[in-house]
PDB file of C-alpha atoms and ligand atoms in Angstrom:
ATOM      1  CA  MET I1032       0.992  24.080 -34.892  1.00  0.00           C
ATOM      2  CA  THR I1033      -0.169  23.937 -31.304  1.00  0.00           C
ATOM      3  CA  SER I1034      -3.516  22.217 -30.709  1.00  0.00           C
ATOM      4  CA  SER I1035      -6.103  23.784 -28.415  1.00  0.00           C
ATOM      5  CA  THR I1036      -5.695  20.845 -26.027  1.00  0.00           C
ATOM      6  CA  GLU I1037      -1.984  21.524 -25.856  1.00  0.00           C
ATOM      7  CA  VAL I1038      -2.615  25.249 -25.297  1.00  0.00           C
ATOM      8  CA  ARG I1039      -4.996  24.517 -22.399  1.00  0.00           C
ATOM      9  CA  ARG I1040      -2.514  22.085 -20.890  1.00  0.00           C
ATOM     10  CA  ARG I1041       0.142  24.747 -20.931  1.00  0.00           C
ATOM     11  CA  THR I1042      -2.098  27.535 -19.584  1.00  0.00           C
ATOM     12  CA  GLY I1043      -3.642  25.379 -16.868  1.00  0.00           C
ATOM     13  CA  GLY I1044      -7.052  25.341 -18.511  1.00  0.00           C
ATOM     14  CA  ARG I1045      -7.238  28.998 -19.463  1.00  0.00           C
ATOM     15  CA  ASP I1046      -8.402  29.642 -23.026  1.00  0.00           C
ATOM     16  CA  VAL I1047      -6.475  32.132 -25.101  1.00  0.00           C
ATOM     17  CA  ARG I1048      -8.182  34.199 -27.773  1.00  0.00           C
ATOM     18  CA  ARG I1049      -5.681  33.204 -30.441  1.00  0.00           C
ATOM     19  CA  ILE I1050      -2.047  32.430 -30.992  1.00  0.00           C
ATOM     20  CA  VAL I1051      -0.563  35.590 -32.463  1.00  0.00           C
ATOM     21  CA  TYR I1052       2.993  34.356 -33.149  1.00  0.00           C
ATOM     22  CA  SER I1053       3.935  30.687 -33.235  1.00  0.00           C
ATOM     23  CA  ARG I1054       7.153  29.262 -31.892  1.00  0.00           C
ATOM     24  CA  GLU I1055       8.390  28.837 -35.479  1.00  0.00           C
ATOM     25  CA  GLU I1056       7.550  32.420 -36.505  1.00  0.00           C
ATOM     26  CA  ILE I1057       9.289  33.791 -33.429  1.00  0.00           C
ATOM     27  CA  GLY I1058      12.366  31.631 -34.020  1.00  0.00           C
ATOM     28  CA  ALA I1059      12.697  32.742 -37.637  1.00  0.00           C
ATOM     29  CA  ARG I1060      12.293  36.418 -36.781  1.00  0.00           C
ATOM     30  CA  VAL I1061      14.728  36.288 -33.866  1.00  0.00           C
ATOM     31  CA  ALA I1062      17.330  34.660 -36.144  1.00  0.00           C
ATOM     32  CA  GLU I1063      16.879  37.491 -38.664  1.00  0.00           C
ATOM     33  CA  MET I1064      17.251  40.119 -35.963  1.00  0.00           C
ATOM     34  CA  GLY I1065      20.406  38.403 -34.715  1.00  0.00           C
ATOM     35  CA  ARG I1066      21.910  38.566 -38.197  1.00  0.00           C
ATOM     36  CA  GLU I1067      21.075  42.270 -38.541  1.00  0.00           C
ATOM     37  CA  ILE I1068      22.522  43.063 -35.118  1.00  0.00           C
ATOM     38  CA  THR I1069      25.684  41.090 -35.890  1.00  0.00           C
ATOM     39  CA  ALA I1070      26.164  43.067 -39.110  1.00  0.00           C
ATOM     40  CA  HIS I1071      25.516  46.421 -37.422  1.00  0.00           C
ATOM     41  CA  TYR I1072      28.300  46.482 -34.845  1.00  0.00           C
ATOM     42  CA  PRO I1073      31.932  46.972 -35.893  1.00  0.00           C
ATOM     43  CA  GLU I1074      34.257  44.062 -35.201  1.00  0.00           C
ATOM     44  CA  GLY I1075      36.584  44.559 -32.273  1.00  0.00           C
ATOM     45  CA  GLU I1076      34.310  46.969 -30.371  1.00  0.00           C
ATOM     46  CA  ASP I1077      32.645  45.867 -27.161  1.00  0.00           C
ATOM     47  CA  LEU I1078      28.939  45.100 -27.197  1.00  0.00           C
ATOM     48  CA  LEU I1079      26.904  44.794 -24.005  1.00  0.00           C
ATOM     49  CA  VAL I1080      23.430  43.302 -24.373  1.00  0.00           C
ATOM     50  CA  LEU I1081      21.324  44.662 -21.549  1.00  0.00           C
ATOM     51  CA  GLY I1082      18.043  42.876 -20.920  1.00  0.00           C
ATOM     52  CA  LEU I1083      15.154  44.478 -19.124  1.00  0.00           C
ATOM     53  CA  LEU I1084      13.801  41.939 -16.655  1.00  0.00           C
ATOM     54  CA  LYS I1085      11.719  40.056 -16.306  1.00  0.00           C
ATOM     55  CA  GLY I1086       9.898  40.152 -19.619  1.00  0.00           C
ATOM     56  CA  SER I1087      12.936  39.976 -21.896  1.00  0.00           C
ATOM     57  CA  PHE I1088      14.563  36.877 -20.419  1.00  0.00           C
ATOM     58  CA  ILE I1089      13.451  34.364 -23.046  1.00  0.00           C
ATOM     59  CA  PHE I1090      13.829  36.699 -25.999  1.00  0.00           C
ATOM     60  CA  LEU I1091      17.295  37.736 -24.832  1.00  0.00           C
ATOM     61  CA  ALA I1092      18.389  34.130 -24.323  1.00  0.00           C
ATOM     62  CA  ASP I1093      17.379  33.255 -27.881  1.00  0.00           C
ATOM     63  CA  LEU I1094      18.643  36.511 -29.392  1.00  0.00           C
ATOM     64  CA  VAL I1095      22.193  36.413 -28.016  1.00  0.00           C
ATOM     65  CA  ARG I1096      22.649  32.934 -29.495  1.00  0.00           C
ATOM     66  CA  GLU I1097      21.827  34.414 -32.908  1.00  0.00           C
ATOM     67  CA  ILE I1098      24.397  37.197 -32.507  1.00  0.00           C
ATOM     68  CA  ALA I1099      27.544  35.809 -34.089  1.00  0.00           C
ATOM     69  CA  ARG I1100      30.150  37.984 -32.364  1.00  0.00           C
ATOM     70  CA  PRO I1101      31.431  38.364 -28.804  1.00  0.00           C
ATOM     71  CA  VAL I1102      28.965  39.989 -26.408  1.00  0.00           C
ATOM     72  CA  HIS I1103      28.613  40.610 -22.720  1.00  0.00           C
ATOM     73  CA  VAL I1104      25.216  40.191 -21.085  1.00  0.00           C
ATOM     74  CA  ASP I1105      23.728  41.996 -18.124  1.00  0.00           C
ATOM     75  CA  PHE I1106      20.261  42.885 -16.913  1.00  0.00           C
ATOM     76  CA  LEU I1107      18.288  45.778 -15.559  1.00  0.00           C
ATOM     77  CA  VAL I1108      15.329  45.494 -13.272  1.00  0.00           C
ATOM     78  CA  ALA I1109      12.976  48.407 -13.523  1.00  0.00           C
ATOM     79  CA  ALA I1110       9.701  48.777 -11.728  1.00  0.00           C
ATOM     80  CA  SER I1111       7.016  51.253 -12.523  1.00  0.00           C
ATOM     81  CA  TYR I1112       5.285  52.785  -9.580  1.00  0.00           C
ATOM     82  CA  GLY I1113       1.701  51.745  -9.091  1.00  0.00           C
ATOM     83  CA  SER I1114       0.166  48.546 -10.331  1.00  0.00           C
ATOM     84  CA  GLY I1115      -2.240  47.288 -12.925  1.00  0.00           C
ATOM     85  CA  THR I1116      -1.890  46.970 -16.654  1.00  0.00           C
ATOM     86  CA  VAL I1117      -1.428  50.676 -17.402  1.00  0.00           C
ATOM     87  CA  SER I1118       2.061  51.984 -16.768  1.00  0.00           C
ATOM     88  CA  SER I1119       2.262  55.124 -14.670  1.00  0.00           C
ATOM     89  CA  GLY I1120       5.360  56.506 -16.336  1.00  0.00           C
ATOM     90  CA  MET I1121       7.410  56.575 -13.132  1.00  0.00           C
ATOM     91  CA  VAL I1122      10.282  54.140 -13.257  1.00  0.00           C
ATOM     92  CA  ARG I1123      12.859  53.183 -10.684  1.00  0.00           C
ATOM     93  CA  LEU I1124      15.736  50.730 -10.950  1.00  0.00           C
ATOM     94  CA  LEU I1125      15.645  47.774  -8.555  1.00  0.00           C
ATOM     95  CA  TYR I1126      18.841  46.288  -9.925  1.00  0.00           C
ATOM     96  CA  GLU I1127      21.542  48.195 -11.715  1.00  0.00           C
ATOM     97  CA  PRO I1128      24.138  46.586 -13.929  1.00  0.00           C
ATOM     98  CA  GLU I1129      27.616  46.630 -12.400  1.00  0.00           C
ATOM     99  CA  ALA I1130      29.083  46.953 -15.832  1.00  0.00           C
ATOM    100  CA  ASP I1131      30.855  50.120 -16.781  1.00  0.00           C
ATOM    101  CA  LEU I1132      29.076  51.354 -19.905  1.00  0.00           C
ATOM    102  CA  ALA I1133      31.796  53.724 -21.129  1.00  0.00           C
ATOM    103  CA  HIS I1134      33.608  52.490 -24.272  1.00  0.00           C
ATOM    104  CA  LYS I1135      30.882  49.939 -24.913  1.00  0.00           C
ATOM    105  CA  HIS I1136      28.030  49.722 -27.342  1.00  0.00           C
ATOM    106  CA  VAL I1137      24.900  49.076 -25.311  1.00  0.00           C
ATOM    107  CA  LEU I1138      21.966  47.211 -26.806  1.00  0.00           C
ATOM    108  CA  LEU I1139      18.909  47.451 -24.590  1.00  0.00           C
ATOM    109  CA  VAL I1140      16.543  44.504 -25.043  1.00  0.00           C
ATOM    110  CA  GLU I1141      12.846  44.885 -24.256  1.00  0.00           C
ATOM    111  CA  ASP I1142      10.061  42.351 -24.637  1.00  0.00           C
ATOM    112  CA  ILE I1143       7.349  44.780 -25.693  1.00  0.00           C
ATOM    113  CA  ILE I1144       7.006  48.514 -26.073  1.00  0.00           C
ATOM    114  CA  ASP I1145       3.569  49.694 -25.150  1.00  0.00           C
ATOM    115  CA  SER I1146       3.376  53.355 -24.097  1.00  0.00           C
ATOM    116  CA  GLY I1147       7.171  53.658 -24.375  1.00  0.00           C
ATOM    117  CA  LYS I1148       7.339  55.280 -20.937  1.00  0.00           C
ATOM    118  CA  THR I1149       9.686  52.703 -19.455  1.00  0.00           C
ATOM    119  CA  ILE I1150      12.258  53.288 -22.183  1.00  0.00           C
ATOM    120  CA  ASP I1151      11.786  57.049 -22.095  1.00  0.00           C
ATOM    121  CA  ARG I1152      12.800  57.003 -18.428  1.00  0.00           C
ATOM    122  CA  LEU I1153      15.586  54.449 -18.735  1.00  0.00           C
ATOM    123  CA  ALA I1154      17.393  55.712 -21.820  1.00  0.00           C
ATOM    124  CA  PRO I1155      18.584  59.008 -20.256  1.00  0.00           C
ATOM    125  CA  MET I1156      19.801  57.158 -17.133  1.00  0.00           C
ATOM    126  CA  LEU I1157      21.888  54.866 -19.335  1.00  0.00           C
ATOM    127  CA  ASN I1158      23.131  57.651 -21.602  1.00  0.00           C
ATOM    128  CA  GLU I1159      24.495  59.487 -18.561  1.00  0.00           C
ATOM    129  CA  ARG I1160      27.006  56.678 -18.191  1.00  0.00           C
ATOM    130  CA  GLY I1161      28.537  57.532 -21.542  1.00  0.00           C
ATOM    131  CA  PRO I1162      28.178  54.390 -23.666  1.00  0.00           C
ATOM    132  CA  LEU I1163      29.724  54.387 -27.154  1.00  0.00           C
ATOM    133  CA  SER I1164      26.185  53.990 -28.455  1.00  0.00           C
ATOM    134  CA  LEU I1165      22.774  53.117 -27.089  1.00  0.00           C
ATOM    135  CA  GLU I1166      20.298  51.211 -29.238  1.00  0.00           C
ATOM    136  CA  LEU I1167      17.020  49.500 -28.498  1.00  0.00           C
ATOM    137  CA  CYS I1168      15.809  46.142 -29.700  1.00  0.00           C
ATOM    138  CA  ALA I1169      12.233  45.089 -28.927  1.00  0.00           C
ATOM    139  CA  LEU I1170      10.540  41.860 -29.850  1.00  0.00           C
ATOM    140  CA  LEU I1171       7.140  43.561 -30.027  1.00  0.00           C
ATOM    141  CA  HIS I1172       6.046  47.129 -30.557  1.00  0.00           C
ATOM    142  CA  LYS I1173       2.481  48.361 -30.150  1.00  0.00           C
ATOM    143  CA  ARG I1174       3.212  51.813 -31.686  1.00  0.00           C
ATOM    144  CA  ILE I1175       1.015  53.573 -29.149  1.00  0.00           C
ATOM    145  CA  SER I1176       2.973  56.810 -29.273  1.00  0.00           C
ATOM    146  CA  PRO I1177       6.184  57.919 -30.987  1.00  0.00           C
ATOM    147  CA  SER I1178       9.166  57.760 -28.650  1.00  0.00           C
ATOM    148  CA  ALA I1179      10.601  61.103 -27.716  1.00  0.00           C
ATOM    149  CA  VAL I1180      13.863  59.682 -26.410  1.00  0.00           C
ATOM    150  CA  LEU I1181      14.929  56.420 -28.027  1.00  0.00           C
ATOM    151  CA  ASP I1182      13.303  54.658 -30.962  1.00  0.00           C
ATOM    152  CA  ALA I1183      13.802  50.955 -31.407  1.00  0.00           C
ATOM    153  CA  ARG I1184      16.292  50.242 -34.197  1.00  0.00           C
ATOM    154  CA  TRP I1185      15.202  46.591 -34.301  1.00  0.00           C
ATOM    155  CA  VAL I1186      11.593  45.463 -33.846  1.00  0.00           C
ATOM    156  CA  GLY I1187      10.550  41.835 -34.155  1.00  0.00           C
ATOM    157  CA  PHE I1188       6.864  42.324 -34.844  1.00  0.00           C
ATOM    158  CA  GLU I1189       4.407  45.189 -35.088  1.00  0.00           C
ATOM    159  CA  ALA I1190       2.096  43.932 -32.373  1.00  0.00           C
ATOM    160  CA  PRO I1191      -1.685  44.217 -32.248  1.00  0.00           C
ATOM    161  CA  ARG I1192      -2.965  46.452 -29.464  1.00  0.00           C
ATOM    162  CA  GLU I1193      -4.138  43.511 -27.418  1.00  0.00           C
ATOM    163  CA  PHE I1194      -2.863  42.095 -24.152  1.00  0.00           C
ATOM    164  CA  LEU I1195      -0.249  39.526 -25.117  1.00  0.00           C
ATOM    165  CA  ILE I1196       1.191  36.671 -23.087  1.00  0.00           C
ATOM    166  CA  GLY I1197       3.933  34.106 -23.524  1.00  0.00           C
ATOM    167  CA  TYR I1198       7.599  33.994 -24.566  1.00  0.00           C
ATOM    168  CA  GLY I1199       8.470  36.011 -21.445  1.00  0.00           C
ATOM    169  CA  LEU I1200       5.335  38.165 -21.343  1.00  0.00           C
ATOM    170  CA  ASP I1201       3.177  37.675 -18.290  1.00  0.00           C
ATOM    171  CA  HIS I1202      -0.245  38.364 -16.943  1.00  0.00           C
ATOM    172  CA  SER I1203       0.185  38.671 -13.166  1.00  0.00           C
ATOM    173  CA  GLU I1204       3.345  36.543 -13.447  1.00  0.00           C
ATOM    174  CA  ASP I1205       1.560  33.719 -15.267  1.00  0.00           C
ATOM    175  CA  PHE I1206       2.247  32.431 -18.779  1.00  0.00           C
ATOM    176  CA  ARG I1207       5.857  33.572 -19.202  1.00  0.00           C
ATOM    177  CA  ASN I1208       6.878  30.044 -20.177  1.00  0.00           C
ATOM    178  CA  LEU I1209       4.526  29.633 -23.132  1.00  0.00           C
ATOM    179  CA  PRO I1210       6.701  28.978 -26.196  1.00  0.00           C
ATOM    180  CA  PHE I1211       4.357  31.044 -28.387  1.00  0.00           C
ATOM    181  CA  ILE I1212       2.747  34.488 -28.015  1.00  0.00           C
ATOM    182  CA  ALA I1213      -1.003  34.608 -27.542  1.00  0.00           C
ATOM    183  CA  SER I1214      -3.697  37.199 -27.040  1.00  0.00           C
ATOM    184  CA  LEU I1215      -5.448  36.701 -23.721  1.00  0.00           C
TER     185      LEU I1215
HETATM  186  P1  LIG X2236       5.554  50.786 -21.495  1.00  0.00           P
HETATM  187  O1  LIG X2236       6.378  51.520 -20.502  1.00  0.00           O
HETATM  188  O2  LIG X2236       4.127  51.230 -21.529  1.00  0.00           O
HETATM  189  O3  LIG X2236       6.169  50.783 -22.892  1.00  0.00           O
HETATM  190  O4  LIG X2236       5.412  49.322 -20.959  1.00  0.00           O
HETATM  191  C1  LIG X2236       6.290  48.319 -21.284  1.00  0.00           C
HETATM  192  C2  LIG X2236       6.135  47.155 -20.314  1.00  0.00           C
HETATM  193  O5  LIG X2236       4.761  46.878 -20.003  1.00  0.00           O
HETATM  194  C3  LIG X2236       6.673  45.886 -20.965  1.00  0.00           C
HETATM  195  O6  LIG X2236       8.046  45.709 -20.679  1.00  0.00           O
HETATM  196  C4  LIG X2236       5.813  44.816 -20.346  1.00  0.00           C
HETATM  197  O7  LIG X2236       6.361  44.357 -19.128  1.00  0.00           O
HETATM  198  C5  LIG X2236       4.498  45.493 -20.058  1.00  0.00           C
HETATM  199  N1  LIG X2236       3.509  45.217 -21.132  1.00  0.00           N
HETATM  200  C6  LIG X2236       3.048  46.079 -22.050  1.00  0.00           C
HETATM  201  N2  LIG X2236       2.162  45.506 -22.877  1.00  0.00           N
HETATM  202  C7  LIG X2236       2.064  44.213 -22.470  1.00  0.00           C
HETATM  203  C8  LIG X2236       1.293  43.079 -22.952  1.00  0.00           C
HETATM  204  O8  LIG X2236       0.525  43.115 -23.936  1.00  0.00           O
HETATM  205  N3  LIG X2236       1.465  41.915 -22.272  1.00  0.00           N
HETATM  206  C9  LIG X2236       2.305  41.805 -21.198  1.00  0.00           C
HETATM  207  N4  LIG X2236       3.035  42.836 -20.726  1.00  0.00           N
HETATM  208  C10 LIG X2236       2.919  44.033 -21.356  1.00  0.00           C
HETATM  209 MG1  LIG X2237       5.343  42.719 -17.253  1.00  0.00          MG
END
């Protein structure tokens, strides 16, 4: 349990509406996901875990330690055009992984799927590079619209349609370091 005093200390005085997922709940769920991912991929085949920055950095760091097989790790930086809290659906890559994706299973790791537009744009770009397989793992899914391109095989939590912060998720770059997930 995190007291309200402790929450305010961590947020710099900002009140959150409620804690949606505690540190303990997140840890337990991430461990489960790690076990499922470990069991899914055949032994001896290469697995590249590809994190979408910045939001996935904490989730990915915890998740890969729960995957009990060899993995490689790389990141993608995507930016959607425009600003604000509504994504425009236009995505460009600011950083591309050097890694050759051919002959590798690629597991894309996302913090939260909201409209799904980011993934809908990214998945075809990655598929063009001919990975052995392309799967998506998201800590949170808001189920706003069904994905036309790539559905998440692993979802940590079915998230409420509220603006969430913490455990990598930001509001204007704040709050990424909260160890829990809260509704702002
Ligand atoms: P999508 O393209 O609409 O699926 O947007 C996904 C991206 O929007 C995520 O990777 C987050 O960076 C951001 N996002 C969506 N919902 C939230 C939220 O509740 N809190 C913080 N960031 C969010
Ligand atoms: Mg963000």
